[in-house]
Coordinates of C-alpha atoms in Angstrom, one line a residue:
M1 CA 0.0 0.0 0.0
V2 CA 1.3 3.4 -1.0
S3 CA 0.8 6.2 1.5
G4 CA 0.1 9.8 0.8
G5 CA -2.6 11.9 -0.8
T6 CA -4.1 11.6 -4.2
A7 CA -1.6 14.0 -5.7
V8 CA 1.3 12.0 -4.4
Q9 CA -0.2 8.8 -5.6
V10 CA -0.7 10.2 -9.1
G11 CA 2.8 11.5 -9.1
L12 CA 4.1 8.1 -8.2
L13 CA 2.0 6.5 -10.9
V14 CA 3.5 8.9 -13.5
A15 CA 7.0 8.1 -12.3
S16 CA 6.3 4.4 -12.5
V17 CA 5.1 4.7 -16.1
A18 CA 8.3 6.7 -17.0
G19 CA 10.4 4.0 -15.3
L20 CA 8.6 1.2 -17.2
W21 CA 9.2 2.9 -20.5
L22 CA 12.9 3.6 -19.8
G23 CA 13.6 0.1 -18.4
A24 CA 11.8 -1.6 -21.3
R25 CA 13.7 0.4 -23.9
F26 CA 17.0 -0.6 -22.3
L27 CA 15.8 -4.2 -22.4
V28 CA 14.7 -4.0 -26.0
D29 CA 17.8 -2.3 -27.3
S30 CA 20.2 -4.7 -25.7
V31 CA 18.2 -7.9 -26.6
V32 CA 17.6 -6.8 -30.2
R33 CA 21.3 -6.4 -30.8
L34 CA 22.0 -9.8 -29.3
A35 CA 19.2 -11.3 -31.4
R36 CA 20.7 -9.9 -34.6
R37 CA 24.0 -11.7 -33.8
F38 CA 22.1 -15.0 -34.1
G39 CA 20.8 -14.2 -37.5
L40 CA 17.1 -13.6 -36.7
S41 CA 15.1 -11.7 -39.3
E42 CA 13.8 -8.3 -38.5
L43 CA 10.2 -9.4 -38.7
V44 CA 10.7 -12.2 -36.2
I45 CA 12.7 -9.9 -34.0
G46 CA 9.7 -7.6 -34.0
L47 CA 7.3 -10.5 -33.3
T48 CA 9.3 -12.1 -30.5
V49 CA 12.2 -10.1 -29.1
V50 CA 10.8 -6.7 -29.3
A51 CA 7.3 -7.9 -28.4
A52 CA 8.6 -9.6 -25.3
G53 CA 10.8 -6.7 -24.4
T54 CA 8.0 -4.1 -24.7
S55 CA 5.7 -6.4 -22.8
T56 CA 8.1 -6.7 -19.9
P57 CA 6.1 -4.1 -18.0
E58 CA 2.9 -6.1 -18.4
L59 CA 4.7 -9.2 -17.2
V60 CA 6.2 -7.6 -14.1
V61 CA 2.9 -5.7 -13.2
S62 CA 0.7 -8.8 -13.7
A63 CA 3.0 -11.2 -11.9
D64 CA 3.5 -8.7 -9.0
A65 CA -0.3 -8.1 -8.8
A66 CA -0.9 -11.9 -8.7
L67 CA 1.7 -12.3 -6.0
K68 CA -0.2 -9.7 -3.9
G69 CA -3.5 -11.4 -4.5
L70 CA -4.7 -8.6 -6.8
G71 CA -6.1 -10.8 -9.6
A72 CA -8.3 -8.0 -11.0
I73 CA -5.3 -5.8 -11.7
A74 CA -3.3 -8.7 -13.2
V75 CA -6.1 -9.8 -15.6
G76 CA -7.3 -6.2 -16.3
N77 CA -3.8 -5.2 -17.2
V78 CA -3.5 -8.1 -19.8
V79 CA -6.9 -7.5 -21.3
G80 CA -6.8 -3.7 -21.2
S81 CA -3.2 -3.6 -22.7
N82 CA -4.3 -5.9 -25.6
I83 CA -7.3 -3.7 -26.4
Y84 CA -5.1 -0.6 -26.1
N85 CA -2.5 -2.1 -28.4
L86 CA -4.9 -3.1 -31.1
A87 CA -7.4 -0.2 -31.0
F88 CA -5.3 2.8 -30.0
I89 CA -1.7 2.1 -31.0
L90 CA -2.6 0.6 -34.4
G91 CA -5.3 3.1 -34.9
V92 CA -3.0 6.1 -34.3
V93 CA -0.3 4.5 -36.5
S94 CA -2.7 4.0 -39.4
L95 CA -4.0 7.6 -39.0
L96 CA -0.5 8.9 -39.4
R97 CA 0.2 6.6 -42.4
V98 CA -1.6 3.7 -44.2
V99 CA 0.0 0.5 -42.9
P100 CA 0.8 -2.2 -45.5
I101 CA 1.3 -5.7 -44.0
E102 CA 3.4 -8.6 -45.0
R103 CA 1.3 -11.6 -46.1
S104 CA 2.9 -14.0 -43.5
L105 CA 2.1 -11.6 -40.7
V106 CA -1.6 -11.7 -41.7
H107 CA -2.1 -15.3 -42.5
R108 CA 0.1 -16.9 -39.8
D109 CA 0.4 -14.5 -36.9
G110 CA -3.0 -12.8 -37.4
L111 CA -4.6 -16.2 -37.0
V112 CA -2.5 -16.9 -33.9
L113 CA -3.6 -13.6 -32.4
V114 CA -7.3 -14.4 -32.9
A115 CA -6.8 -18.0 -31.6
S116 CA -4.8 -16.9 -28.5
T117 CA -7.5 -14.3 -27.7
F118 CA -10.2 -16.9 -27.9
V119 CA -8.2 -19.3 -25.8
G120 CA -7.5 -16.7 -23.2
A121 CA -11.2 -15.7 -23.1
G122 CA -12.2 -19.3 -22.6
V123 CA -9.8 -19.5 -19.6
L124 CA -11.2 -16.3 -18.1
F125 CA -14.9 -17.1 -18.8
D126 CA -15.4 -18.6 -15.3
L127 CA -13.8 -15.5 -13.6
T128 CA -10.7 -17.5 -12.6
S129 CA -7.4 -18.7 -14.0
S130 CA -5.9 -21.7 -12.3
R131 CA -2.3 -22.8 -12.3
V132 CA -3.1 -25.7 -14.7
E133 CA -4.7 -23.3 -17.1
G134 CA -1.7 -20.9 -16.7
G135 CA 0.6 -23.8 -17.5
V136 CA -1.3 -24.7 -20.7
L137 CA -1.2 -21.0 -21.8
L138 CA 2.5 -20.8 -21.2
V139 CA 3.2 -24.1 -23.1
L140 CA 1.2 -22.7 -26.1
F141 CA 3.3 -19.5 -26.1
V142 CA 6.6 -21.5 -25.9
V143 CA 5.5 -23.6 -28.9
Y144 CA 4.5 -20.6 -31.0
T145 CA 7.8 -18.8 -30.2
A146 CA 9.9 -21.8 -30.9
Y147 CA 8.2 -22.2 -34.3
L148 CA 9.0 -18.6 -35.1
L149 CA 12.6 -18.9 -34.1
R150 CA 13.1 -22.2 -35.9
T151 CA 11.7 -20.8 -39.2
S152 CA 13.8 -17.6 -38.9
V153 CA 17.3 -18.6 -37.9
G154 CA 19.5 -18.9 -40.9
D155 CA 16.8 -17.8 -43.2
G156 CA 18.1 -15.2 -45.5
T157 CA 14.7 -14.1 -46.7
G158 CA 12.3 -11.8 -44.9
T159 CA 15.0 -9.9 -43.2
A160 CA 13.3 -6.6 -43.8
T161 CA 9.7 -5.7 -43.1
P162 CA 7.7 -3.8 -45.7
S163 CA 7.8 -0.1 -45.8
S164 CA 5.2 2.3 -47.0
G165 CA 7.0 2.8 -50.3
T166 CA 7.7 6.4 -49.5
A167 CA 10.6 6.1 -47.2
S168 CA 13.9 7.5 -48.2
D169 CA 16.9 5.5 -49.2
A170 CA 18.5 6.4 -45.9
S171 CA 15.5 5.0 -44.0
E172 CA 15.6 1.8 -46.1
A173 CA 19.2 1.3 -45.0
E174 CA 18.4 1.5 -41.3
P175 CA 17.5 -1.6 -39.4
A176 CA 13.8 -2.2 -39.2
V177 CA 13.8 -2.5 -35.4
P178 CA 15.1 0.7 -33.8
T179 CA 17.7 0.6 -31.0
G180 CA 18.7 4.3 -31.2
L181 CA 18.1 5.2 -27.6
T182 CA 21.3 3.4 -26.5
E183 CA 23.2 3.1 -29.7
R184 CA 25.5 6.1 -28.9
V185 CA 26.7 4.4 -25.7
S186 CA 29.5 2.0 -26.5
F187 CA 31.7 0.0 -24.2
Q188 CA 32.6 -3.6 -23.6
G189 CA 29.7 -5.4 -21.9
R190 CA 27.2 -2.7 -22.8
D191 CA 24.3 -4.9 -23.8
A192 CA 24.6 -7.1 -20.7
L193 CA 24.7 -4.1 -18.4
L194 CA 21.8 -2.5 -20.1
L195 CA 19.8 -5.7 -19.9
L196 CA 20.4 -5.9 -16.1
V197 CA 19.7 -2.2 -15.5
G198 CA 16.6 -2.3 -17.6
L199 CA 15.3 -5.3 -15.8
A200 CA 15.9 -3.7 -12.4
V201 CA 14.2 -0.5 -13.4
V202 CA 11.2 -2.4 -14.8
L203 CA 10.9 -4.5 -11.6
V204 CA 11.0 -1.5 -9.3
S205 CA 8.6 0.5 -11.4
G206 CA 6.2 -2.3 -11.9
D207 CA 5.9 -3.0 -8.2
L208 CA 5.4 0.8 -7.6
M209 CA 2.6 0.9 -10.2
V210 CA 0.7 -2.1 -8.7
S211 CA 0.8 -0.6 -5.2
T212 CA -0.2 2.8 -6.4
A213 CA -3.0 1.6 -8.7
S214 CA -4.4 -0.5 -5.9
T215 CA -4.3 2.4 -3.5
L216 CA -6.0 4.7 -6.0
A217 CA -8.8 2.2 -6.7
R218 CA -9.5 1.6 -3.0
G219 CA -9.4 5.3 -2.3
A220 CA -11.8 6.1 -5.1
G221 CA -14.1 3.2 -4.2
V222 CA -14.0 1.7 -7.7
S223 CA -13.2 -1.7 -9.1
E224 CA -9.5 -2.7 -9.4
S225 CA -10.6 -4.2 -12.8
V226 CA -11.4 -0.6 -14.0
V227 CA -8.0 0.8 -12.9
G228 CA -6.1 -2.3 -14.2
G229 CA -7.9 -2.2 -17.6
T230 CA -7.4 1.6 -18.2
I231 CA -4.6 3.4 -16.3
V232 CA -2.4 0.5 -15.6
A233 CA -2.9 -1.0 -19.1
A234 CA -2.0 2.2 -20.9
G235 CA 1.0 2.7 -18.7
T236 CA 2.4 -0.7 -19.3
S237 CA 1.8 -0.3 -23.1
T238 CA 3.9 2.8 -23.3
P239 CA 6.9 0.9 -24.7
E240 CA 4.8 -0.6 -27.5
F241 CA 3.6 2.9 -28.4
A242 CA 7.1 4.4 -28.4
V243 CA 8.5 1.6 -30.6
S244 CA 5.6 1.9 -33.1
L245 CA 6.1 5.7 -33.4
V246 CA 9.8 5.4 -34.0
A247 CA 9.1 2.7 -36.6
I248 CA 6.7 5.1 -38.4
R249 CA 9.4 7.8 -38.5
R250 CA 11.7 5.3 -40.2
G251 CA 9.1 4.2 -42.7
R252 CA 9.1 0.7 -41.2
L253 CA 5.4 0.4 -40.7
G254 CA 5.3 -3.5 -40.6
V255 CA 7.4 -3.3 -37.4
S256 CA 4.5 -1.4 -35.7
V257 CA 2.0 -4.2 -36.5
G258 CA 4.5 -7.0 -35.8
N259 CA 5.3 -5.5 -32.4
V260 CA 1.6 -5.2 -31.5
V261 CA 0.6 -8.6 -32.7
G262 CA 3.6 -10.3 -30.9
S263 CA 2.9 -8.3 -27.7
N264 CA -0.7 -9.3 -27.7
V265 CA 0.1 -13.0 -28.1
F266 CA 2.8 -12.7 -25.4
N267 CA 0.3 -11.0 -23.1
M268 CA -2.5 -13.4 -23.5
L269 CA -0.5 -16.6 -23.4
G270 CA 2.8 -15.9 -21.8
I271 CA 1.9 -13.2 -19.2
L272 CA -1.5 -14.5 -18.2
G273 CA 0.1 -18.0 -18.0
V274 CA 3.0 -16.8 -15.7
A275 CA 0.7 -14.7 -13.5
S276 CA -1.6 -17.7 -13.1
L277 CA 1.3 -19.9 -12.1
V278 CA 2.5 -17.4 -9.6
R279 CA -1.0 -17.5 -8.0
P280 CA -4.4 -18.6 -9.2
L281 CA -6.3 -15.5 -10.4
T282 CA -9.8 -14.4 -9.5
F283 CA -11.6 -11.2 -10.6
E284 CA -15.0 -9.5 -10.9
A285 CA -17.6 -10.3 -13.6
V286 CA -17.4 -6.7 -14.9
L287 CA -14.1 -7.6 -16.5
L288 CA -15.8 -10.0 -18.9
E289 CA -17.2 -7.0 -20.8
S290 CA -13.6 -6.0 -21.6
V291 CA -12.8 -9.6 -22.6
A292 CA -15.7 -9.7 -25.0
W293 CA -14.7 -6.3 -26.5
L294 CA -11.1 -7.6 -26.9
L295 CA -12.5 -10.5 -28.9
V296 CA -14.4 -8.1 -31.1
V297 CA -11.5 -5.8 -31.7
A298 CA -9.1 -8.7 -32.4
V299 CA -11.4 -10.2 -35.0
L300 CA -12.1 -6.8 -36.7
V301 CA -8.4 -5.8 -36.9
V302 CA -7.3 -9.2 -38.3
G303 CA -10.3 -9.1 -40.6
A304 CA -9.3 -5.7 -41.9
L305 CA -5.8 -6.9 -42.5
W306 CA -6.9 -10.1 -44.1
T307 CA -9.2 -8.4 -46.7
G308 CA -6.9 -5.6 -47.7
R309 CA -3.5 -6.4 -46.1
Q310 CA -3.4 -2.9 -44.7
L311 CA -5.1 -0.6 -42.2
S312 CA -6.7 2.4 -43.8
R313 CA -7.0 5.8 -42.1
P314 CA -10.8 5.5 -41.7
E315 CA -10.4 2.1 -40.1
G316 CA -7.6 3.4 -37.8
G317 CA -9.8 6.4 -36.8
L318 CA -12.6 4.1 -35.8
F319 CA -10.4 1.9 -33.7
A320 CA -8.7 4.8 -32.0
A321 CA -12.1 6.4 -31.3
S322 CA -13.4 3.2 -29.8
E323 CA -10.5 3.1 -27.3
V324 CA -11.0 6.8 -26.4
G325 CA -14.6 6.0 -25.7
R326 CA -13.7 3.0 -23.5
W327 CA -11.3 5.2 -21.6
V328 CA -13.9 7.9 -21.1
L329 CA -16.4 5.4 -19.7
G330 CA -13.7 3.9 -17.4
L331 CA -12.5 7.2 -16.1
V332 CA -16.0 8.4 -15.5
G333 CA -16.5 5.4 -13.3
L334 CA -13.2 6.1 -11.6
V335 CA -13.9 9.7 -10.9
G336 CA -17.5 9.1 -10.0

């Protein structure tokens, strides 16, 4: 429990979001450079390494919440983050620029995204997630990741994700997955140190976020599911948003989608699985509304990509607006 007035708690929450973003970027930069040494394609790096790195805040927050018996925050964070990633992040990305998608990302990983969402929804339908169910989810995630890595290592094709076709030659020469935040820092053992520092910052920030969010929810007299599915979810999704915006600037639009798709699969299978193994999760029935909406959003996004292999600006605007509306409803309940 975090002590202090509302202003102090909000300040600590903002600080925890900043810490999660910085720590996750350290993790992503260091692990991406290591992954390239093993010959992984940029698309698979986006789907696995970057997705796992940017989802580290969700992992830490949900596992910490489970450990403290706050199942509503743990599950609300996973579900809310996935909705935020698909509706808001992809929506904003496509508003800025039409997003063309690689065929394999739609046909293979889009189907995995929908399937994992339905599997996760099935697990959560009875308002609980047991250790056995968590173990099954984690095994499914490991199988999917192992398949991606096996088909990528040593494959000389697909090493670049598609661009919008308007990027400059300089942009085309840049790696698809950005690591610019720490690229200027160079010394022996840099990546190992950044990995440890990033992990430590994420762990501390995640614990602070869980404690602060729980205190805010109890102080306002609202459901922890609401706080977990809105404020906490958006805060832990900050790294995904940052990576997607940098990818847009470089003309590497496929990275934005690959990052979001990979993060959502990781959240629903890996993070929900780990959190359930830490401690069986229970939560309020109100969260099932968010689970149902996540199913709708996942099917609509993949359907839009499947039919046109791109997200248009009108589609992105509708997705982003839907998330703004969900936030308004959630915050009205929080304030009220």
